[in-house]
Amino acid sequence: MLRQLSCSRLAENIGTAVVHLKPSGLSRYEVEIQRRGIATVECREKTCKLLVIGGGSGGCSIAAKFAPKLGKDNVVVVEPSDVHYYQPMFTLIGGGMKSLEDARKPMADVLPKDVDWVQDSVQKIEPQGNYVTTLSGKRINYEYMIVAAGLKVDYTRVPGLVESLNMPGSGVCSNYSPEYVEKTYKALMSFEEGNLVFTFPNTPVKCAGAPQKICYIAEHYLRKTGKRGKARVLYQTAQPKLFGVKRYADSLWKICRTRGIEVNLLSNLVEIEPDRKIAYFESLDNPEMPRTAVPYSVLHVTPPMGPPPFLRCSPMVCDSAGFLDIDPNTLKHKFFSNIYGIGDCTNLPTSKTAAAVAAQSGIVYENMLLTMSDQEPTSIYNGYTSCPLITGYNKCIMAEFDYSLQPLETFPMDQSKESTLLFYVKKELMPLLYWHVMLKGHWSGPETMRKLLHMDYKEKRPIDAQLSS
């Protein structure tokens, strides 16, 4: 019987563990190994009521909502990482305003205690069979599933980038990885003169405002340290606009003009020569045009990003670009009614931010409960997202908007204007809200607060109605 179970770590633990056989939901036996009071299951197959893929902001918050409702061990979370990072803080770390230690906690401390954490990576989803396979060879059967796998950052897609990031004193940095984020402030402190170049790739990214936030912070740093006169600051973005919402874009263009920041649209980073300190950009509106060579002293790179590989390996659940294919209103999968999606791994036409995840988590929770009761989902997501656009060491523009790119502001003030108050909301209040409220399953966005502060607030409408109005 033990050979039939194929439990991967039984042999190495048998000498020091107490082994129990217990009936499983699969009408066979699991092996439960109890060591030092901690029970872990190391079998090749298991079954759960709800499977959550991902232990980031979406996975943790949605698991925290469902764990008390479904009961102990009825929620399985698949997440390979030992550490959970509050990624919205990385911009502040890059500007020297926070430390990396402020942005991380052990994954075991963040996940709800009543979930079954499988520390592994999903390899493929088999939606017709209601199971997933993992890289270590496990099979996890589910009744319902929520995919919250985030975006994959890929530094290898730009030739010379990885080499540059790993080269001491190269001046190349990136706020998009815990491995590299601390290099940004070091590069700013080491700067003497020359070009500071900031990039935005020709792919979806986590928080579309973040690539320019560090540009504004760096420019402010230069003024504070008396180095601005020796610097040329360039923002090279592959996007056709500085920002997608005109209300906030107008304010950002004014900041760039006033502070002498050069903005080049439709300019995509394609290669770096670290030995020569030259970055090469292609023109997306004129592909026949020769690449532009831009020398740099500091180069902050926002790397290309894309959906997790397992989604591309699961064509029945993703769209042609590899993102989870869900209904933009209900967040339910378009073809498999027992699957929902949340966050960056989905094809929702809104900015990929933690604020969007918070708003989506409430919709997913309400609609999934209806699905579990054989009812149709009724809650509608209006595309709400938010991007706190930090413009320096004490100012912030708080962009909030919906699917139709219309402002959906929470505070009774003009959030398109730089504000010290909103800066401290971003810097001090939001981390507390994230760690102690959102990840505990108690925050689904500021909609209720917005209704209280804006009595003329209009009810959310389905995306089709918004886009046709």
Short mmCIF file of C-alpha atoms in Angstrom, two decimals:
data_model
loop_
_atom_site.label_atom_id
_atom_site.label_comp_id
_atom_site.label_asym_id
_atom_site.label_seq_id
_atom_site.Cartn_x
_atom_site.Cartn_y
_atom_site.Cartn_z
CA MET A 1 0.00 0.00 0.00
CA LEU A 2 2.79 2.43 0.83
CA ARG A 3 4.40 1.88 -2.59
CA GLN A 4 1.06 2.63 -4.24
CA LEU A 5 0.79 5.97 -2.44
CA SER A 6 4.02 7.33 -4.01
CA CYS A 7 4.51 9.80 -1.20
CA SER A 8 7.66 11.70 -2.10
CA ARG A 9 9.20 12.28 1.30
CA LEU A 10 8.03 9.23 3.20
CA ALA A 11 11.37 7.45 2.95
CA GLU A 12 13.39 10.35 4.29
CA ASN A 13 10.97 11.00 7.17
CA ILE A 14 10.07 7.44 8.22
CA GLY A 15 12.92 7.19 10.67
CA THR A 16 12.00 10.29 12.65
CA ALA A 17 8.30 10.73 12.01
CA VAL A 18 5.05 9.24 13.20
CA VAL A 19 3.18 8.02 10.11
CA HIS A 20 -0.62 7.81 10.06
CA LEU A 21 -2.86 6.41 7.32
CA LYS A 22 -6.19 8.19 6.99
CA PRO A 23 -9.03 8.02 4.46
CA SER A 24 -8.92 10.77 1.84
CA GLY A 25 -11.58 12.35 -0.35
CA LEU A 26 -10.32 10.14 -3.18
CA SER A 27 -11.39 6.87 -1.50
CA ARG A 28 -7.79 5.91 -0.96
CA TYR A 29 -5.27 6.70 1.76
CA GLU A 30 -3.09 9.71 2.35
CA VAL A 31 0.01 9.64 4.49
CA GLU A 32 0.11 12.31 7.15
CA ILE A 33 3.54 12.90 8.63
CA GLN A 34 3.55 14.62 11.99
CA ARG A 35 6.82 16.18 12.99
CA ARG A 36 7.30 18.54 15.88
CA GLY A 37 3.58 19.24 16.04
CA ILE A 38 3.24 20.40 12.41
CA ALA A 39 1.17 18.24 10.05
CA THR A 40 2.12 18.19 6.37
CA VAL A 41 0.76 16.11 3.54
CA GLU A 42 3.26 14.88 0.95
CA CYS A 43 1.09 12.83 -1.37
CA ARG A 44 0.91 12.93 -5.13
CA GLU A 45 -2.83 13.56 -5.24
CA LYS A 46 -5.37 15.48 -3.20
CA THR A 47 -8.85 16.92 -3.54
CA CYS A 48 -10.28 20.21 -2.32
CA LYS A 49 -13.44 22.26 -2.39
CA LEU A 50 -11.67 25.42 -3.57
CA LEU A 51 -8.26 25.68 -5.22
CA VAL A 52 -6.53 29.06 -5.29
CA ILE A 53 -3.55 29.39 -7.63
CA GLY A 54 -1.18 32.04 -6.33
CA GLY A 55 -0.20 33.49 -2.97
CA GLY A 56 0.17 37.13 -3.97
CA SER A 57 -2.21 39.94 -3.11
CA GLY A 58 -5.12 38.35 -4.96
CA GLY A 59 -4.53 34.79 -3.78
CA CYS A 60 -4.02 35.70 -0.13
CA SER A 61 -6.97 38.08 0.09
CA ILE A 62 -9.42 35.72 -1.62
CA ALA A 63 -8.21 32.72 0.40
CA ALA A 64 -8.74 34.75 3.58
CA LYS A 65 -12.33 35.44 2.55
CA PHE A 66 -13.15 31.81 1.80
CA ALA A 67 -11.23 29.96 4.55
CA PRO A 68 -13.67 30.84 7.39
CA LYS A 69 -16.64 30.15 5.14
CA LEU A 70 -15.56 26.75 3.81
CA GLY A 71 -13.75 25.47 6.90
CA LYS A 72 -10.32 24.09 7.70
CA ASP A 73 -8.35 22.53 4.82
CA ASN A 74 -11.18 22.96 2.30
CA VAL A 75 -9.17 25.71 0.62
CA VAL A 76 -5.87 24.77 -1.04
CA VAL A 77 -3.41 27.49 -2.08
CA VAL A 78 -0.64 26.62 -4.53
CA GLU A 79 2.27 29.04 -4.17
CA PRO A 80 5.99 28.23 -4.55
CA SER A 81 7.51 31.23 -2.78
CA ASP A 82 8.62 31.35 0.86
CA VAL A 83 8.19 35.13 0.98
CA HIS A 84 5.27 37.46 0.29
CA TYR A 85 6.18 40.92 -1.00
CA TYR A 86 4.10 44.08 -0.87
CA GLN A 87 5.12 45.09 -4.37
CA PRO A 88 3.50 48.56 -4.42
CA MET A 89 6.20 49.57 -1.93
CA PHE A 90 9.03 48.82 -4.37
CA THR A 91 8.85 52.32 -5.87
CA LEU A 92 9.41 53.79 -2.40
CA ILE A 93 12.33 51.41 -1.83
CA GLY A 94 13.86 52.51 -5.13
CA GLY A 95 13.63 56.11 -3.97
CA GLY A 96 15.21 55.39 -0.59
CA MET A 97 11.99 56.04 1.36
CA LYS A 98 11.41 52.46 2.56
CA SER A 99 13.53 49.34 3.06
CA LEU A 100 13.06 45.93 1.45
CA GLU A 101 12.44 44.52 4.92
CA ASP A 102 9.37 46.77 5.17
CA ALA A 103 7.92 45.11 2.07
CA ARG A 104 8.23 41.43 2.91
CA LYS A 105 6.86 38.83 5.30
CA PRO A 106 7.13 35.03 5.43
CA MET A 107 4.46 33.43 3.26
CA ALA A 108 3.49 31.19 6.18
CA ASP A 109 2.62 34.29 8.23
CA VAL A 110 0.50 35.83 5.47
CA LEU A 111 -1.58 32.89 4.28
CA PRO A 112 -4.68 32.10 6.38
CA LYS A 113 -4.01 29.43 8.99
CA ASP A 114 -6.89 27.23 7.90
CA VAL A 115 -5.78 26.82 4.28
CA ASP A 116 -3.72 23.93 2.97
CA TRP A 117 -0.59 25.50 1.46
CA VAL A 118 1.00 23.46 -1.32
CA GLN A 119 4.45 24.96 -1.87
CA ASP A 120 4.74 24.15 -5.54
CA SER A 121 4.10 25.65 -8.99
CA VAL A 122 1.20 24.78 -11.25
CA GLN A 123 2.28 23.21 -14.52
CA LYS A 124 -1.05 22.88 -16.30
CA ILE A 125 -4.78 23.32 -15.76
CA GLU A 126 -7.08 20.54 -16.96
CA PRO A 127 -10.48 22.27 -16.72
CA GLN A 128 -12.51 19.45 -18.22
CA GLY A 129 -11.19 17.08 -15.57
CA ASN A 130 -11.29 19.69 -12.78
CA TYR A 131 -7.67 19.24 -11.75
CA VAL A 132 -4.24 20.82 -12.06
CA THR A 133 -0.80 19.26 -12.21
CA THR A 134 2.26 20.75 -10.53
CA LEU A 135 5.93 20.88 -11.42
CA SER A 136 6.75 18.28 -8.76
CA GLY A 137 4.24 15.84 -10.24
CA LYS A 138 1.30 16.35 -7.90
CA ARG A 139 -2.31 16.29 -9.03
CA ILE A 140 -4.81 18.53 -7.24
CA ASN A 141 -8.50 17.94 -7.89
CA TYR A 142 -10.89 20.81 -7.28
CA GLU A 143 -14.60 21.53 -7.28
CA TYR A 144 -14.02 25.25 -7.77
CA MET A 145 -10.94 27.25 -8.65
CA ILE A 146 -9.76 30.86 -8.50
CA VAL A 147 -6.70 31.76 -10.55
CA ALA A 148 -4.65 34.57 -8.99
CA ALA A 149 -1.22 33.87 -10.45
CA GLY A 150 -0.04 37.40 -11.26
CA LEU A 151 2.35 38.45 -14.03
CA LYS A 152 5.71 36.92 -14.86
CA VAL A 153 8.60 39.36 -15.10
CA ASP A 154 11.09 38.38 -17.82
CA TYR A 155 14.42 40.21 -17.73
CA THR A 156 15.90 37.85 -20.33
CA ARG A 157 13.81 39.33 -23.16
CA VAL A 158 16.07 42.38 -23.41
CA PRO A 159 19.59 41.40 -24.55
CA GLY A 160 22.19 42.69 -22.12
CA LEU A 161 19.74 43.45 -19.33
CA VAL A 162 20.50 40.57 -16.95
CA GLU A 163 24.22 41.06 -17.48
CA SER A 164 23.85 44.77 -16.71
CA LEU A 165 21.80 44.22 -13.57
CA ASN A 166 24.36 41.77 -12.21
CA MET A 167 27.33 44.00 -13.03
CA PRO A 168 28.50 46.11 -10.04
CA GLY A 169 28.42 49.84 -10.75
CA SER A 170 26.67 49.44 -14.10
CA GLY A 171 24.08 52.11 -13.35
CA VAL A 172 21.34 49.74 -14.53
CA CYS A 173 18.56 49.07 -12.04
CA SER A 174 14.94 47.93 -11.78
CA ASN A 175 12.23 48.32 -9.16
CA TYR A 176 10.34 45.27 -10.41
CA SER A 177 12.24 42.56 -8.54
CA PRO A 178 13.24 42.12 -4.90
CA GLU A 179 16.59 40.98 -6.26
CA TYR A 180 17.28 44.32 -7.95
CA VAL A 181 15.11 46.98 -6.32
CA GLU A 182 17.80 48.12 -3.87
CA LYS A 183 20.14 48.89 -6.77
CA THR A 184 17.97 51.85 -7.80
CA TYR A 185 18.71 54.13 -4.87
CA LYS A 186 22.37 53.12 -4.94
CA ALA A 187 22.51 54.15 -8.60
CA LEU A 188 20.94 57.52 -7.76
CA MET A 189 23.41 58.14 -4.95
CA SER A 190 26.34 57.25 -7.23
CA PHE A 191 25.21 59.52 -10.06
CA GLU A 192 27.51 62.42 -10.94
CA GLU A 193 26.48 63.57 -14.42
CA GLY A 194 24.92 62.36 -17.66
CA ASN A 195 21.63 60.81 -18.72
CA LEU A 196 19.09 59.18 -16.44
CA VAL A 197 16.83 57.01 -18.61
CA PHE A 198 13.58 55.36 -17.50
CA THR A 199 11.75 52.80 -19.65
CA PHE A 200 8.29 51.28 -20.15
CA PRO A 201 8.13 48.09 -22.28
CA ASN A 202 5.82 47.08 -25.10
CA THR A 203 3.94 44.59 -22.89
CA PRO A 204 1.37 44.69 -20.09
CA VAL A 205 3.01 45.59 -16.76
CA LYS A 206 2.24 45.61 -13.07
CA CYS A 207 0.97 49.11 -12.25
CA ALA A 208 1.34 51.09 -15.46
CA GLY A 209 2.17 54.23 -13.48
CA ALA A 210 5.19 52.77 -11.67
CA PRO A 211 7.73 53.24 -14.51
CA GLN A 212 7.23 57.00 -14.43
CA LYS A 213 6.91 57.30 -10.64
CA ILE A 214 10.59 56.48 -10.19
CA CYS A 215 11.42 58.99 -12.90
CA TYR A 216 9.77 61.81 -10.92
CA ILE A 217 11.35 60.63 -7.68
CA ALA A 218 14.81 60.53 -9.28
CA GLU A 219 14.41 64.02 -10.73
CA HIS A 220 13.39 65.32 -7.31
CA TYR A 221 16.38 63.54 -5.76
CA LEU A 222 18.70 65.33 -8.18
CA ARG A 223 17.26 68.70 -7.21
CA LYS A 224 17.57 67.89 -3.50
CA THR A 225 21.23 66.91 -3.89
CA GLY A 226 22.24 69.76 -6.21
CA LYS A 227 22.94 67.49 -9.21
CA ARG A 228 20.03 68.47 -11.45
CA GLY A 229 22.12 70.86 -13.54
CA LYS A 230 24.39 68.01 -14.65
CA ALA A 231 21.57 65.64 -15.56
CA ARG A 232 19.32 64.96 -18.52
CA VAL A 233 16.21 63.00 -17.52
CA LEU A 234 14.45 60.92 -20.19
CA TYR A 235 11.28 58.86 -19.96
CA GLN A 236 11.19 56.36 -22.85
CA THR A 237 7.80 54.67 -23.04
CA ALA A 238 6.48 52.17 -25.58
CA GLN A 239 2.98 53.49 -24.90
CA PRO A 240 1.22 56.01 -27.20
CA LYS A 241 0.23 58.16 -24.20
CA LEU A 242 1.91 59.34 -21.03
CA PHE A 243 -1.07 58.01 -19.04
CA GLY A 244 -4.31 56.41 -20.18
CA VAL A 245 -6.70 58.78 -18.38
CA LYS A 246 -6.67 62.31 -19.77
CA ARG A 247 -7.48 63.99 -16.45
CA TYR A 248 -4.26 62.67 -14.92
CA ALA A 249 -2.21 62.71 -18.11
CA ASP A 250 -2.73 66.47 -18.39
CA SER A 251 -1.29 66.96 -14.90
CA LEU A 252 1.66 64.66 -15.61
CA TRP A 253 2.52 66.41 -18.88
CA LYS A 254 2.57 69.70 -16.98
CA ILE A 255 4.96 68.22 -14.41
CA CYS A 256 7.27 66.91 -17.14
CA ARG A 257 7.37 70.28 -18.91
CA THR A 258 7.92 72.23 -15.69
CA ARG A 259 10.68 69.93 -14.45
CA GLY A 260 12.43 69.41 -17.77
CA ILE A 261 11.73 65.69 -18.15
CA GLU A 262 11.96 64.59 -21.79
CA VAL A 263 9.20 62.16 -22.78
CA ASN A 264 9.53 59.96 -25.86
CA LEU A 265 6.40 58.00 -26.74
CA LEU A 266 6.31 54.73 -28.70
CA SER A 267 9.97 54.14 -27.84
CA ASN A 268 10.74 50.55 -26.83
CA LEU A 269 13.97 49.30 -25.22
CA VAL A 270 15.41 46.42 -27.28
CA GLU A 271 19.05 46.05 -26.19
CA ILE A 272 21.67 47.22 -23.70
CA GLU A 273 25.43 47.36 -24.15
CA PRO A 274 26.62 47.48 -20.53
CA ASP A 275 30.31 47.92 -21.37
CA ARG A 276 29.57 51.05 -23.41
CA LYS A 277 26.60 52.15 -21.28
CA ILE A 278 24.33 52.52 -24.29
CA ALA A 279 20.65 51.57 -24.52
CA TYR A 280 18.98 50.95 -27.87
CA PHE A 281 15.36 51.82 -28.60
CA GLU A 282 13.08 50.95 -31.50
CA SER A 283 10.40 53.30 -32.79
CA LEU A 284 7.03 51.56 -32.66
CA ASP A 285 5.32 54.07 -34.94
CA ASN A 286 8.08 53.82 -37.56
CA PRO A 287 9.54 50.27 -37.61
CA GLU A 288 11.74 51.09 -40.61
CA MET A 289 13.55 53.76 -38.64
CA PRO A 290 17.04 52.79 -37.36
CA ARG A 291 17.36 52.06 -33.66
CA THR A 292 18.14 55.04 -31.46
CA ALA A 293 21.26 54.75 -29.30
CA VAL A 294 20.92 56.52 -25.95
CA PRO A 295 23.95 56.79 -23.62
CA TYR A 296 23.15 56.54 -19.93
CA SER A 297 24.68 57.00 -16.52
CA VAL A 298 21.59 55.56 -14.82
CA LEU A 299 19.13 53.28 -16.62
CA HIS A 300 16.00 52.15 -14.81
CA VAL A 301 14.36 49.32 -16.75
CA THR A 302 10.79 48.16 -16.46
CA PRO A 303 11.18 44.65 -17.89
CA PRO A 304 8.82 42.91 -20.31
CA MET A 305 6.09 40.93 -18.57
CA GLY A 306 3.53 38.35 -19.51
CA PRO A 307 1.17 35.68 -18.19
CA PRO A 308 2.54 32.75 -16.18
CA PRO A 309 3.82 29.91 -18.42
CA PHE A 310 1.29 27.40 -17.07
CA LEU A 311 -1.55 29.46 -18.55
CA ARG A 312 0.01 29.28 -22.00
CA CYS A 313 0.25 25.53 -21.46
CA SER A 314 -3.48 25.47 -20.66
CA PRO A 315 -5.04 26.80 -23.88
CA MET A 316 -8.60 25.91 -22.89
CA VAL A 317 -8.61 28.55 -20.12
CA CYS A 318 -6.63 31.41 -21.67
CA ASP A 319 -7.05 33.84 -24.55
CA SER A 320 -4.73 34.16 -27.55
CA ALA A 321 -2.27 36.26 -25.51
CA GLY A 322 -2.07 33.68 -22.72
CA PHE A 323 -4.16 35.52 -20.11
CA LEU A 324 -7.00 33.87 -18.19
CA ASP A 325 -10.14 34.44 -20.26
CA ILE A 326 -12.82 35.76 -17.90
CA ASP A 327 -15.98 37.83 -18.16
CA PRO A 328 -15.07 41.46 -17.39
CA ASN A 329 -18.26 42.02 -15.39
CA THR A 330 -18.67 38.89 -13.26
CA LEU A 331 -15.00 37.73 -13.31
CA LYS A 332 -16.20 34.19 -14.04
CA HIS A 333 -14.42 32.21 -16.73
CA LYS A 334 -16.10 32.53 -20.11
CA PHE A 335 -16.35 28.78 -20.68
CA PHE A 336 -15.89 27.01 -17.33
CA SER A 337 -18.44 28.09 -14.75
CA ASN A 338 -16.50 26.76 -11.73
CA ILE A 339 -13.44 28.91 -12.48
CA TYR A 340 -12.96 32.57 -11.57
CA GLY A 341 -9.97 34.86 -12.02
CA ILE A 342 -8.52 37.82 -10.19
CA GLY A 343 -5.68 40.24 -10.75
CA ASP A 344 -2.80 40.53 -13.18
CA CYS A 345 -3.08 37.09 -14.81
CA THR A 346 -6.50 37.89 -16.25
CA ASN A 347 -7.43 39.65 -19.49
CA LEU A 348 -9.49 42.34 -17.79
CA PRO A 349 -9.18 45.65 -19.69
CA THR A 350 -8.05 47.68 -16.69
CA SER A 351 -4.75 48.62 -15.08
CA LYS A 352 -3.09 45.79 -13.15
CA THR A 353 -2.78 47.11 -9.59
CA ALA A 354 -3.28 45.97 -6.00
CA ALA A 355 -6.21 48.37 -5.77
CA ALA A 356 -7.88 46.60 -8.69
CA VAL A 357 -7.27 43.26 -6.96
CA ALA A 358 -8.95 44.52 -3.79
CA ALA A 359 -12.06 45.60 -5.70
CA GLN A 360 -12.12 42.36 -7.68
CA SER A 361 -11.81 40.22 -4.56
CA GLY A 362 -15.22 41.28 -3.28
CA ILE A 363 -16.85 40.57 -6.65
CA VAL A 364 -15.20 37.15 -6.94
CA TYR A 365 -16.19 36.22 -3.40
CA GLU A 366 -19.85 37.17 -3.84
CA ASN A 367 -20.18 35.58 -7.27
CA MET A 368 -18.31 32.40 -6.40
CA LEU A 369 -20.62 31.82 -3.43
CA LEU A 370 -23.58 32.11 -5.80
CA THR A 371 -21.92 29.69 -8.21
CA MET A 372 -21.38 27.23 -5.37
CA SER A 373 -25.12 27.45 -4.69
CA ASP A 374 -26.00 26.80 -8.35
CA GLN A 375 -27.07 30.41 -8.87
CA GLU A 376 -26.03 32.92 -11.50
CA PRO A 377 -23.50 35.60 -10.47
CA THR A 378 -25.02 39.03 -9.88
CA SER A 379 -22.19 41.26 -8.65
CA ILE A 380 -20.67 43.49 -11.33
CA TYR A 381 -17.08 44.74 -11.44
CA ASN A 382 -16.84 48.20 -12.98
CA GLY A 383 -13.12 48.07 -13.73
CA TYR A 384 -12.09 50.13 -10.70
CA THR A 385 -8.36 50.54 -10.32
CA SER A 386 -6.07 53.04 -8.66
CA CYS A 387 -2.53 54.24 -9.21
CA PRO A 388 -0.93 56.55 -6.65
CA LEU A 389 1.38 58.53 -8.95
CA ILE A 390 4.18 59.62 -6.65
CA THR A 391 5.79 62.72 -8.14
CA GLY A 392 8.54 63.27 -5.59
CA TYR A 393 9.46 62.87 -1.95
CA ASN A 394 6.33 64.57 -0.64
CA LYS A 395 3.73 64.74 -3.42
CA CYS A 396 1.31 62.33 -5.10
CA ILE A 397 -1.46 62.35 -7.70
CA MET A 398 -4.03 59.70 -6.80
CA ALA A 399 -5.43 58.31 -10.05
CA GLU A 400 -8.63 56.29 -9.68
CA PHE A 401 -10.72 55.24 -12.67
CA ASP A 402 -12.93 52.57 -14.22
CA TYR A 403 -13.20 50.54 -17.43
CA SER A 404 -14.25 53.57 -19.44
CA LEU A 405 -11.20 55.51 -18.19
CA GLN A 406 -13.43 57.90 -16.28
CA PRO A 407 -12.19 59.15 -12.89
CA LEU A 408 -13.69 57.33 -9.92
CA GLU A 409 -12.13 59.30 -7.09
CA THR A 410 -12.61 58.48 -3.42
CA PHE A 411 -11.61 61.67 -1.62
CA PRO A 412 -13.59 64.95 -1.75
CA MET A 413 -10.74 66.81 -3.44
CA ASP A 414 -9.18 67.14 -6.88
CA GLN A 415 -6.96 64.06 -6.98
CA SER A 416 -5.42 65.10 -10.30
CA LYS A 417 -3.42 67.74 -8.43
CA GLU A 418 -0.25 66.96 -6.48
CA SER A 419 -1.04 66.46 -2.81
CA THR A 420 1.08 65.98 0.30
CA LEU A 421 -1.86 64.35 2.08
CA LEU A 422 -2.27 61.74 -0.66
CA PHE A 423 1.48 61.10 -0.59
CA TYR A 424 1.26 60.03 3.05
CA VAL A 425 -1.85 57.99 2.32
CA LYS A 426 0.29 56.08 -0.17
CA LYS A 427 3.45 55.93 1.94
CA GLU A 428 2.06 55.20 5.41
CA LEU A 429 -1.64 54.28 5.34
CA MET A 430 -1.79 51.92 2.36
CA PRO A 431 0.85 49.47 3.69
CA LEU A 432 -1.10 49.15 6.96
CA LEU A 433 -4.31 48.64 5.03
CA TYR A 434 -2.64 45.96 2.91
CA TRP A 435 -1.00 43.90 5.65
CA HIS A 436 -3.67 44.15 8.34
CA VAL A 437 -6.95 44.47 6.43
CA MET A 438 -6.76 43.40 2.77
CA LEU A 439 -4.71 40.24 3.28
CA LYS A 440 -7.03 39.29 6.14
CA GLY A 441 -9.95 39.31 3.69
CA HIS A 442 -11.58 42.47 5.08
CA TRP A 443 -10.96 44.98 2.29
CA SER A 444 -12.71 44.99 -1.08
CA GLY A 445 -11.83 48.50 -2.18
CA PRO A 446 -13.04 51.98 -1.23
CA GLU A 447 -16.51 51.83 -2.82
CA THR A 448 -18.42 52.23 0.44
CA MET A 449 -16.18 55.11 1.51
CA ARG A 450 -16.66 56.73 -1.89
CA LYS A 451 -20.44 56.53 -1.59
CA LEU A 452 -20.31 58.21 1.80
CA LEU A 453 -18.01 60.98 0.62
CA HIS A 454 -19.73 61.54 -2.72
CA MET A 455 -23.50 61.54 -2.44
CA ASP A 456 -23.83 61.94 -6.23
CA TYR A 457 -21.94 58.67 -6.85
CA LYS A 458 -23.45 56.76 -9.77
CA GLU A 459 -24.09 53.05 -9.55
CA LYS A 460 -21.68 50.85 -11.45
CA ARG A 461 -22.76 49.59 -14.85
CA PRO A 462 -21.69 46.59 -16.91
CA ILE A 463 -18.71 47.21 -19.16
CA ASP A 464 -20.81 47.02 -22.35
CA ALA A 465 -23.02 49.83 -21.10
CA GLN A 466 -20.05 51.95 -20.11
CA LEU A 467 -18.22 51.63 -23.39
CA SER A 468 -21.32 52.40 -25.45
CA SER A 469 -22.24 55.56 -23.57
#
